[in-house]
Coordinates of C-alpha atoms in Angstrom, one line a residue:
Chain A
X1 CA 0.0 0.1 0.0
X2 CA 1.4 3.6 -0.8
X3 CA 1.6 5.7 1.9
X4 CA 0.8 9.1 1.7
X5 CA 2.1 11.5 4.1
X6 CA 0.1 14.7 5.0
X7 CA 1.2 15.9 8.4
X8 CA 4.2 18.2 7.5
X9 CA 4.1 20.6 10.6
X10 CA 4.9 17.4 12.9
X11 CA 8.2 16.5 10.8
X12 CA 9.4 16.8 7.1
X13 CA 11.7 14.6 5.2
X14 CA 15.2 15.7 5.0
X15 CA 15.9 16.8 1.5
X16 CA 18.5 14.6 -0.1
X17 CA 20.6 17.4 -0.9
X18 CA 20.6 18.5 2.4
X19 CA 21.5 14.9 3.9
X20 CA 24.7 15.1 1.2
X21 CA 25.8 18.4 2.3
X22 CA 25.9 17.3 6.0
X23 CA 27.6 14.0 5.7
X24 CA 31.1 15.5 5.6
X25 CA 30.8 17.5 8.4
X26 CA 30.2 14.0 10.3
X27 CA 33.4 12.3 9.7
X28 CA 35.6 14.4 7.4
X29 CA 35.0 17.9 8.3
X30 CA 34.7 17.3 12.0
X31 CA 36.6 20.3 13.4
X32 CA 35.6 22.4 16.0
X33 CA 35.0 25.8 14.8
X34 CA 36.6 27.1 18.1
X35 CA 39.8 25.6 17.4
X36 CA 43.1 26.7 15.7
X37 CA 44.1 24.4 12.9
X38 CA 43.0 23.7 9.7
X39 CA 40.1 21.5 10.4
X40 CA 38.8 23.9 12.3
X41 CA 38.8 26.4 9.8
X42 CA 36.8 24.1 7.1
X43 CA 34.5 24.1 10.1
X44 CA 34.6 27.6 10.2
X45 CA 33.5 28.1 6.4
X46 CA 30.7 25.7 6.7
X47 CA 29.3 27.8 9.6
X48 CA 29.8 31.1 8.1
X49 CA 27.8 29.5 4.6
X50 CA 25.0 28.2 6.5
X51 CA 24.6 31.4 8.4
X52 CA 24.7 33.6 5.4
X53 CA 22.0 31.1 3.5
X54 CA 19.6 31.7 6.9
X55 CA 20.1 35.1 6.7
X56 CA 19.3 35.5 3.1
X57 CA 16.2 33.2 3.3
X58 CA 14.7 36.1 5.7
X59 CA 16.6 38.9 4.2
X60 CA 18.7 39.7 7.5
X61 CA 20.6 42.6 7.4
X62 CA 24.4 42.6 7.8
X63 CA 24.5 44.0 11.3
X64 CA 21.8 41.8 12.8
X65 CA 22.5 38.3 13.8
X66 CA 21.7 34.7 13.0
X67 CA 22.6 32.6 16.1
X68 CA 22.0 29.0 15.9
X69 CA 20.1 27.0 18.6
X70 CA 18.9 23.8 19.3
X71 CA 15.7 24.4 17.5
X72 CA 12.2 26.2 17.5
X73 CA 11.6 25.8 21.2
X74 CA 15.1 27.0 22.4
X75 CA 14.8 30.0 19.7
X76 CA 11.3 30.7 21.6
X77 CA 12.7 30.2 25.0
X78 CA 15.7 32.2 24.7
X79 CA 13.9 35.6 22.8
X80 CA 11.1 35.5 25.5
X81 CA 13.4 34.9 28.4
X82 CA 16.3 37.0 27.2
X83 CA 14.4 40.0 26.9
X84 CA 13.0 39.6 30.1
X85 CA 16.1 39.3 32.0
X86 CA 17.7 41.8 30.3
X87 CA 14.9 44.5 30.0
X88 CA 13.2 44.3 33.6
X89 CA 14.1 47.1 34.8
X90 CA 12.3 49.1 32.1
X91 CA 9.2 47.4 32.8
X92 CA 8.0 43.5 33.5
X93 CA 4.9 43.5 31.0
X94 CA 5.1 40.9 28.1
X95 CA 1.9 40.7 25.4
X96 CA 1.3 37.4 23.3
X97 CA -1.6 35.8 21.9
X98 CA -3.7 33.1 22.9
X99 CA -2.7 31.0 19.8
X100 CA 1.0 30.7 20.4
X101 CA 3.1 27.4 20.7
X102 CA 3.3 25.7 23.9
X103 CA 7.5 26.9 23.6
X104 CA 5.6 30.5 24.1
X105 CA 2.5 30.0 25.9
X106 CA 4.8 28.1 28.6
X107 CA 7.4 30.5 29.1
X108 CA 5.3 33.5 29.7
X109 CA 3.6 31.3 32.1
X110 CA 6.7 30.8 33.9
X111 CA 7.5 34.4 33.6
X112 CA 4.2 35.0 35.2
X113 CA 5.4 32.8 38.1
X114 CA 8.7 35.0 38.5
X115 CA 6.4 38.2 38.7
X116 CA 6.0 39.4 35.0
X117 CA 2.4 40.3 33.9
X118 CA 1.5 39.0 30.7
X119 CA -1.5 39.7 28.2
X120 CA -2.7 36.9 25.8
X121 CA -4.5 38.9 23.1
X122 CA -7.5 37.3 21.7
X123 CA -7.9 36.2 17.8
X124 CA -11.0 36.5 16.0
X125 CA -12.6 33.6 14.2
X126 CA -10.3 32.9 11.8
X127 CA -7.3 33.2 14.1
X128 CA -6.1 37.0 13.4
X129 CA -4.8 39.0 16.2
X130 CA -7.1 41.6 17.5
X131 CA -5.0 45.0 16.6
X132 CA -7.0 47.4 18.6
X133 CA -6.7 44.9 21.7
X134 CA -2.6 44.9 21.1
X135 CA -2.9 48.9 21.0
X136 CA -4.8 49.0 24.2
X137 CA -2.9 46.7 26.1
X138 CA 0.5 48.2 25.0
X139 CA 2.1 50.4 28.3
X140 CA 5.3 51.8 28.6
X141 CA 5.9 48.7 30.9
X142 CA 5.7 46.5 28.0
X143 CA 9.2 45.3 27.1
X144 CA 8.1 42.6 24.4
X145 CA 5.3 41.3 22.3
X146 CA 5.6 38.0 20.9
X147 CA 3.6 37.1 17.8
X148 CA 3.6 33.9 15.6
X149 CA 4.4 34.8 12.1
X150 CA 1.7 32.2 10.8
X151 CA -0.1 29.3 12.9
X152 CA 0.4 25.6 11.8
X153 CA -2.8 24.3 13.2
X154 CA -5.1 26.8 11.3
X155 CA -3.1 28.1 8.6
X156 CA -3.6 31.7 9.2
X157 CA -1.1 34.3 8.7
X158 CA -0.7 37.0 11.2
X159 CA -0.7 40.9 9.9
X160 CA 3.1 41.2 11.0
X161 CA 3.9 44.2 9.6
X162 CA 1.0 46.4 11.1
X163 CA 1.8 44.4 14.3
X164 CA 5.3 45.9 13.8
X165 CA 4.5 49.5 13.5
X166 CA 1.9 49.3 16.5
X167 CA 4.8 47.8 18.7
X168 CA 7.5 50.0 17.8
X169 CA 5.5 53.3 18.3
X170 CA 5.7 52.3 21.8
X171 CA 9.1 51.5 22.0
X172 CA 8.6 47.7 22.6
X173 CA 10.2 44.8 21.1
X174 CA 8.7 42.6 18.7
X175 CA 9.5 38.5 18.7
X176 CA 8.1 36.8 15.9
X177 CA 8.0 33.1 15.6
X178 CA 8.2 31.6 12.0
X179 CA 8.1 28.2 12.6
X180 CA 5.3 27.5 10.8
X181 CA 5.6 30.1 8.2
X182 CA 8.8 29.7 7.3
X183 CA 9.9 28.3 3.7
X184 CA 6.1 28.5 2.8
X185 CA 5.9 32.6 2.5
X186 CA 8.7 34.9 2.0
X187 CA 9.7 36.5 5.2
X188 CA 11.5 39.8 5.4
X189 CA 12.9 40.9 8.8
X190 CA 13.7 44.4 7.4
X191 CA 10.9 45.2 5.6
X192 CA 8.3 43.9 8.6
X193 CA 10.1 45.4 11.0
X194 CA 11.0 42.2 13.4
X195 CA 13.6 42.2 16.5
X196 CA 13.7 38.3 16.9
X197 CA 12.6 35.9 15.0
X198 CA 12.4 31.9 15.4
X199 CA 13.3 30.2 12.4
X200 CA 13.4 26.2 12.5
X201 CA 15.2 23.8 10.3
X202 CA 13.1 20.8 10.1
X203 CA 9.9 22.8 8.6
X204 CA 11.9 23.7 5.7
X205 CA 13.1 20.2 5.0
X206 CA 16.2 20.4 7.1
X207 CA 17.1 18.1 9.7
X208 CA 15.7 18.3 13.4
X209 CA 17.5 19.4 16.5
X210 CA 18.6 22.7 15.1
X211 CA 17.0 26.5 14.6
X212 CA 18.0 29.9 14.5
X213 CA 17.3 32.8 16.1
X214 CA 17.6 36.1 14.1
X215 CA 18.4 39.3 16.5
X216 CA 18.1 42.8 14.9
X217 CA 21.2 44.9 16.0
X218 CA 20.5 46.9 18.9
X219 CA 18.1 44.5 20.5
X220 CA 18.7 43.9 24.3
X221 CA 19.1 40.4 24.8
X222 CA 20.3 38.3 27.6
X223 CA 22.3 35.1 26.6
X224 CA 20.6 31.8 27.7
X225 CA 22.6 28.9 27.1
X226 CA 26.1 30.0 29.1
X227 CA 29.4 28.1 28.7
X228 CA 32.3 28.5 26.3
X229 CA 31.1 31.7 24.5
X230 CA 30.4 30.4 21.0
X231 CA 28.2 32.0 18.9
X232 CA 29.7 35.3 19.6
X233 CA 28.9 34.7 23.2
X234 CA 25.4 34.8 22.8
X235 CA 24.4 30.5 22.6
X236 CA 27.2 28.5 23.9
X237 CA 28.1 24.9 23.1
X238 CA 30.1 23.5 20.6
X239 CA 28.2 24.0 17.3
X240 CA 26.0 21.1 16.1
X241 CA 28.0 21.5 12.5
X242 CA 25.9 18.8 10.4
X243 CA 23.1 20.0 11.7
X244 CA 24.0 23.9 11.2
X245 CA 25.1 23.2 7.8
X246 CA 22.0 21.2 7.0
X247 CA 20.0 24.0 7.7
X248 CA 21.8 26.1 6.0
X249 CA 21.4 24.1 2.7
X250 CA 17.9 23.9 3.3
X251 CA 17.3 27.3 3.8
X252 CA 19.3 28.1 0.4
X253 CA 16.9 25.6 -1.4
X254 CA 14.1 26.9 0.4
X255 CA 15.0 30.2 -0.8
X256 CA 15.4 28.9 -4.7
X257 CA 12.2 26.7 -4.7
X258 CA 9.9 28.7 -2.4
X259 CA 8.3 30.8 -5.1
X260 CA 7.3 27.7 -7.3
X261 CA 6.6 25.4 -4.7
X262 CA 4.1 27.7 -2.7
X263 CA 2.3 28.5 -5.8
X264 CA 1.6 24.9 -6.5
X265 CA 0.8 23.7 -3.0
X266 CA -1.6 26.5 -2.7
X267 CA -3.5 25.6 -5.8
X268 CA -3.3 21.8 -4.3
X269 CA -4.6 23.2 -0.9
X270 CA -7.4 24.9 -2.3
X271 CA -8.5 21.9 -4.6
X272 CA -8.3 19.9 -1.5
X273 CA -10.3 22.0 0.8
X274 CA -13.5 23.1 -1.8
X275 CA -13.4 19.1 -2.9
X276 CA -13.9 18.5 1.1
X277 CA -16.4 20.7 1.7
X278 CA -18.5 20.0 -1.4
X279 CA -18.6 16.2 -0.8
X280 CA -19.3 16.2 2.8
X281 CA -22.2 18.0 4.8
X282 CA -21.7 20.1 8.0
X283 CA -17.5 20.2 7.2
X284 CA -16.0 23.6 7.8
X285 CA -12.8 25.2 7.4
X286 CA -10.8 26.3 10.3
X287 CA -8.6 29.1 10.0
X288 CA -8.8 32.0 7.1
X289 CA -9.8 31.4 3.5
X290 CA -7.1 33.6 1.9
X291 CA -4.6 34.6 4.5
X292 CA -3.3 31.1 4.8
X293 CA -0.4 28.8 4.6
X294 CA 0.2 27.2 1.3
X295 CA 0.4 23.8 2.7
X296 CA -2.5 23.9 5.5
X297 CA -5.8 22.0 4.8
X298 CA -7.6 22.1 8.4
X299 CA -11.3 21.2 8.3
X300 CA -13.8 20.0 11.1
X301 CA -16.7 17.6 10.8
X302 CA -19.3 17.8 12.8
X303 CA -20.5 14.7 15.1
X304 CA -17.6 12.8 15.0
X305 CA -14.1 12.7 16.8
X306 CA -10.6 13.1 15.0
X307 CA -8.7 10.5 16.5
X308 CA -10.9 8.0 14.8
X309 CA -11.0 10.0 11.8
X310 CA -6.8 9.3 11.7
X311 CA -6.9 5.9 12.8
X312 CA -9.1 5.2 9.7
X313 CA -7.3 7.3 7.7
X314 CA -4.0 5.8 8.5
X315 CA -5.3 2.1 7.9
X316 CA -5.9 3.5 4.6
X317 CA -2.5 4.6 3.8
X318 CA -2.9 8.0 4.9
X319 CA -0.9 9.9 7.7
X320 CA -2.3 13.6 8.9
X321 CA -3.1 15.1 12.3
X322 CA -6.2 16.1 14.6
X323 CA -6.9 19.2 16.7
X324 CA -7.9 17.0 19.3
X325 CA -5.5 16.6 22.0
X326 CA -6.8 13.4 23.2
X327 CA -3.8 11.6 21.8
X328 CA -1.8 14.0 24.1
X329 CA -1.9 14.4 27.6
X330 CA -5.2 16.2 28.6
X331 CA -8.6 16.0 27.8
X332 CA -8.8 19.5 26.5
X333 CA -9.0 20.0 22.9
X334 CA -6.4 22.3 21.0
X335 CA -5.9 26.0 22.9
X336 CA -5.7 27.3 19.1
X337 CA -9.3 26.3 18.4
X338 CA -10.8 27.4 21.5
X339 CA -9.5 30.5 21.1
X340 CA -10.7 30.8 17.7
X341 CA -14.2 30.1 19.2
X342 CA -14.9 26.7 18.4
X343 CA -16.7 24.2 20.8
X344 CA -15.1 21.7 22.6
X345 CA -16.6 19.0 20.3
X346 CA -16.2 21.1 17.4
X347 CA -12.6 21.2 17.8
X348 CA -12.6 17.4 18.7
X349 CA -13.6 16.9 15.3
X350 CA -11.1 18.6 13.5
X351 CA -8.5 17.3 11.3
X352 CA -5.4 18.7 9.8
X353 CA -3.5 17.9 6.6
X354 CA -0.4 20.0 6.1
X355 CA 0.9 19.4 2.5
X356 CA 4.7 19.0 1.2
X357 CA 7.1 18.6 -1.6
X358 CA 6.0 14.8 -2.4
X359 CA 2.2 15.4 -2.3
X360 CA 0.5 15.2 -5.6
X361 CA -3.0 16.1 -6.8
X362 CA -3.4 12.3 -7.1
X363 CA -2.6 12.3 -3.2
X364 CA -5.1 14.8 -2.8
X365 CA -7.9 13.0 -5.1
X366 CA -7.5 9.8 -3.0
X367 CA -8.0 11.3 0.1
X368 CA -10.8 13.4 -1.0
X369 CA -12.5 10.0 -2.0
X370 CA -11.5 8.1 1.0
X371 CA -12.7 10.5 3.5
X372 CA -16.7 11.1 2.8
X373 CA -16.8 7.2 3.4
X374 CA -14.7 7.4 6.8
X375 CA -16.9 10.3 7.7
X376 CA -20.1 8.5 6.8
X377 CA -19.1 5.4 8.9
X378 CA -18.2 7.1 11.9
X379 CA -21.2 9.6 11.7
X380 CA -23.4 6.2 11.4
X381 CA -21.9 5.1 14.9
X382 CA -22.0 8.6 16.7
X383 CA -24.8 9.4 19.4
X384 CA -24.7 13.0 18.1
X385 CA -25.4 12.5 14.5
X386 CA -29.0 14.0 13.4
X387 CA -31.3 11.3 12.3
X388 CA -31.3 12.7 8.7
X389 CA -27.8 12.6 8.1
X390 CA -27.5 8.9 9.5
X391 CA -28.0 7.7 5.9
X392 CA -26.4 9.9 3.7
X393 CA -22.7 11.6 4.7
Chain B
X1 CA -0.2 3.2 20.5
X2 CA -3.1 0.6 20.5
X3 CA -3.0 -3.2 21.2
X4 CA -4.1 -5.4 18.1
X5 CA -7.3 -6.3 19.9
X6 CA -8.3 -2.8 20.1
X7 CA -7.6 -2.0 16.4
X8 CA -9.8 -5.2 15.6
X9 CA -12.4 -3.9 17.4
X10 CA -12.1 -0.5 16.2
X11 CA -11.9 -1.5 12.4
X12 CA -14.9 -4.2 13.0
X13 CA -17.1 -2.7 15.8
X14 CA -19.5 -5.5 17.2
X15 CA -23.2 -4.5 17.4
X16 CA -23.1 -0.9 16.5
X17 CA -26.5 0.9 16.1
X18 CA -29.4 1.5 18.4
X19 CA -32.4 -0.7 19.3
X20 CA -35.5 1.2 18.6
X21 CA -37.7 -0.5 21.5
X22 CA -34.8 -1.1 24.2
X23 CA -35.5 -1.8 27.5
X24 CA -32.7 -0.1 28.7
X25 CA -30.4 2.7 27.6
X26 CA -27.5 4.3 29.1
X27 CA -25.9 7.3 27.9
X28 CA -22.2 8.4 29.6
X29 CA -19.7 11.0 28.5
X30 CA -19.9 14.0 27.1
X31 CA -19.3 15.7 23.8
X32 CA -17.0 18.4 25.8
X33 CA -14.4 15.7 26.8
X34 CA -14.5 13.9 22.9
X35 CA -16.0 10.8 24.2
X36 CA -19.6 10.1 24.2
X37 CA -21.4 6.5 24.1
X38 CA -24.8 5.1 24.7
X39 CA -25.8 1.5 25.3
X40 CA -28.9 -0.3 24.6
X41 CA -30.4 -3.3 25.8
X42 CA -32.9 -5.7 25.4
X43 CA -33.6 -8.1 28.8
X44 CA -35.4 -11.7 28.5
X45 CA -35.8 -13.7 31.4
X46 CA -33.3 -11.3 33.4
X47 CA -30.7 -12.0 30.6
X48 CA -29.3 -9.4 28.3
X49 CA -30.9 -10.8 25.3
X50 CA -29.8 -8.2 22.9
X51 CA -27.2 -4.8 22.9
X52 CA -26.3 -2.5 20.7
X53 CA -24.1 0.9 21.1
X54 CA -23.3 4.3 19.4
X55 CA -20.1 6.1 20.5
X56 CA -18.6 9.6 19.8
X57 CA -14.9 9.5 20.5
X58 CA -11.4 8.1 19.8
X59 CA -10.6 4.7 19.0
X60 CA -10.3 3.7 22.4
X61 CA -13.7 4.7 22.8
X62 CA -15.0 2.8 20.0
X63 CA -13.2 -0.2 20.9
X64 CA -14.3 -0.5 24.7
X65 CA -18.2 0.0 23.3
X66 CA -17.8 -2.6 21.0
X67 CA -15.8 -5.1 23.6
X68 CA -18.7 -4.1 26.4
X69 CA -21.1 -5.4 24.0
X70 CA -19.7 -9.0 23.5
X71 CA -18.8 -9.3 27.3
X72 CA -22.6 -8.8 28.3
X73 CA -24.6 -10.4 25.7
X74 CA -26.6 -13.7 27.3
X75 CA -25.2 -12.5 30.9
X76 CA -27.5 -12.0 33.7
X77 CA -28.4 -8.4 34.8
X78 CA -26.5 -9.6 38.1
X79 CA -23.4 -10.6 35.9
X80 CA -23.3 -7.7 33.7
X81 CA -23.5 -5.2 36.5
X82 CA -20.2 -6.9 37.7
X83 CA -18.5 -6.3 34.7
X84 CA -15.8 -3.3 35.2
X85 CA -13.3 -0.9 33.2
X86 CA -10.8 -2.8 34.1
X87 CA -12.5 -6.1 32.8
X88 CA -13.1 -4.0 29.4
X89 CA -9.3 -2.8 29.6
X90 CA -8.1 -6.3 30.2
X91 CA -10.2 -8.1 27.5
X92 CA -8.9 -5.7 25.1
X93 CA -5.6 -6.2 25.8
X94 CA -4.8 -3.5 27.8
X95 CA -5.4 0.2 27.1
X96 CA -3.0 3.6 27.2
X97 CA -2.6 4.8 30.5
X98 CA -4.0 8.5 29.0
X99 CA -6.9 6.6 27.8
X100 CA -8.0 4.3 30.8
X101 CA -9.9 7.4 32.5
X102 CA -11.2 9.3 29.5
X103 CA -12.4 6.7 26.9
X104 CA -13.1 3.9 29.0
X105 CA -16.9 4.4 29.8
X106 CA -18.4 1.5 28.3
X107 CA -19.1 -0.4 31.6
X108 CA -20.8 2.5 32.7
X109 CA -23.0 2.9 30.1
X110 CA -23.6 -0.5 30.5
X111 CA -24.3 -0.2 34.3
X112 CA -26.6 2.8 33.3
X113 CA -28.5 1.0 30.9
X114 CA -29.3 -1.8 33.4
X115 CA -30.2 0.6 36.0
X116 CA -32.3 2.4 33.3
X117 CA -34.1 -1.0 32.7
X118 CA -34.8 -1.9 36.4
X119 CA -36.0 1.8 37.2
X120 CA -38.5 1.4 34.3
X121 CA -39.5 -2.2 35.4
X122 CA -40.3 -0.5 39.3
X123 CA -42.1 2.1 37.6
X124 CA -44.4 -0.4 35.5
X125 CA -45.1 -2.4 38.8
X126 CA -46.2 0.4 40.7
X127 CA -48.8 1.2 38.2

């Protein structure tokens, strides 16, 4: 049976060109860039090139810094805690949104225990941040605003440029988590006015366990991982060179391929969404219909539960994801789906397909043909299904 | 994540449906927590002669519902009342720890159905 992978936000295959670029750094170019011999020089070169490629992908300026980390979670932790530690004399207020990744939310909650005040901004039914609320909540005390570029669970893209203008008018810093957006849509830290940008590697077909933080010049940020002073004293620890080189190569490829690939995926996404909504009654799109990541298809189906759909899809060879946290550690459905105003049972009935390079129109057609039967079967079994629907889809 | 037995019941759930003229109905859970099930029973000479279920929920919720119908069929009401959540989980070759609480409601639904039947019986007698 052919397996169709449509869960790219959870993990992407590493591009074969990336793997090839990484291999020498395991066993030939294994020098530590901090050493003083020729092995180190080669390692240093690899590090420099990777940094340039990542900078290039987000159009970072020469004065800004790209610092490599262990991934997006560390970058988010560092950006928020680093600003908090370094700027607490100026103020102890942080603003974020109710749909951020847990690596933002939980850091903010931790800081609340440390005496910081955190405002979680509401979003509208599409997941767009309430700019009026942002303006009202910003005070002299606000040292940081952290907003994601786009949400991976519902695909909605935030108005970063407008947010930046509001934040900078009040002399606060703007951190943007671009994990879901990177490689999907073009990001320009200069044009959009971003002070700190979280960049992940696995979301651009690079290896896991590596990421980066862009830091605009003049941003007062305390280092997070202390030690031997690598990465310009900002992030200690011997550099994960194969990972970093891989991320650099992935960034280079993303930069060249993004335009064509995003166009292809957007078309595929819209076909997928339209066909599903047409063929299944009581199905709805989660997130914004237009301001949407090219790879994101998030649909909810009334009267049935996500995990049951996922198991059935998996039996038929399709890997997707659900908005239901039933598979995770709590009973609560996703905070993102709750924040856009979905009822618990609606959130539980959500499915998320995230497309990638290897997905074709044929794959989409296969799922579109498969899903109505799964939905029909589960609805026939569900006590919530209205009588009129029990026999049809 | 799930045992073979759970997946087997999930793929081919036994006794799905409603019994329109059921002698007892038990509904437990809540769509809010993501799991809800209804058990319908027919009782003949103090035995469960027919049993069906409807479930909204995850794989474990479907499998436990299906399993309880097998465990309870043809049992006396007293025997059926003794079937526990653990019996259901054990018969399925175990459940993931996180599912033991939230999705293992089938035994409760069965007990509710029996209580519902007994209540109706009482009501009929007193009439």
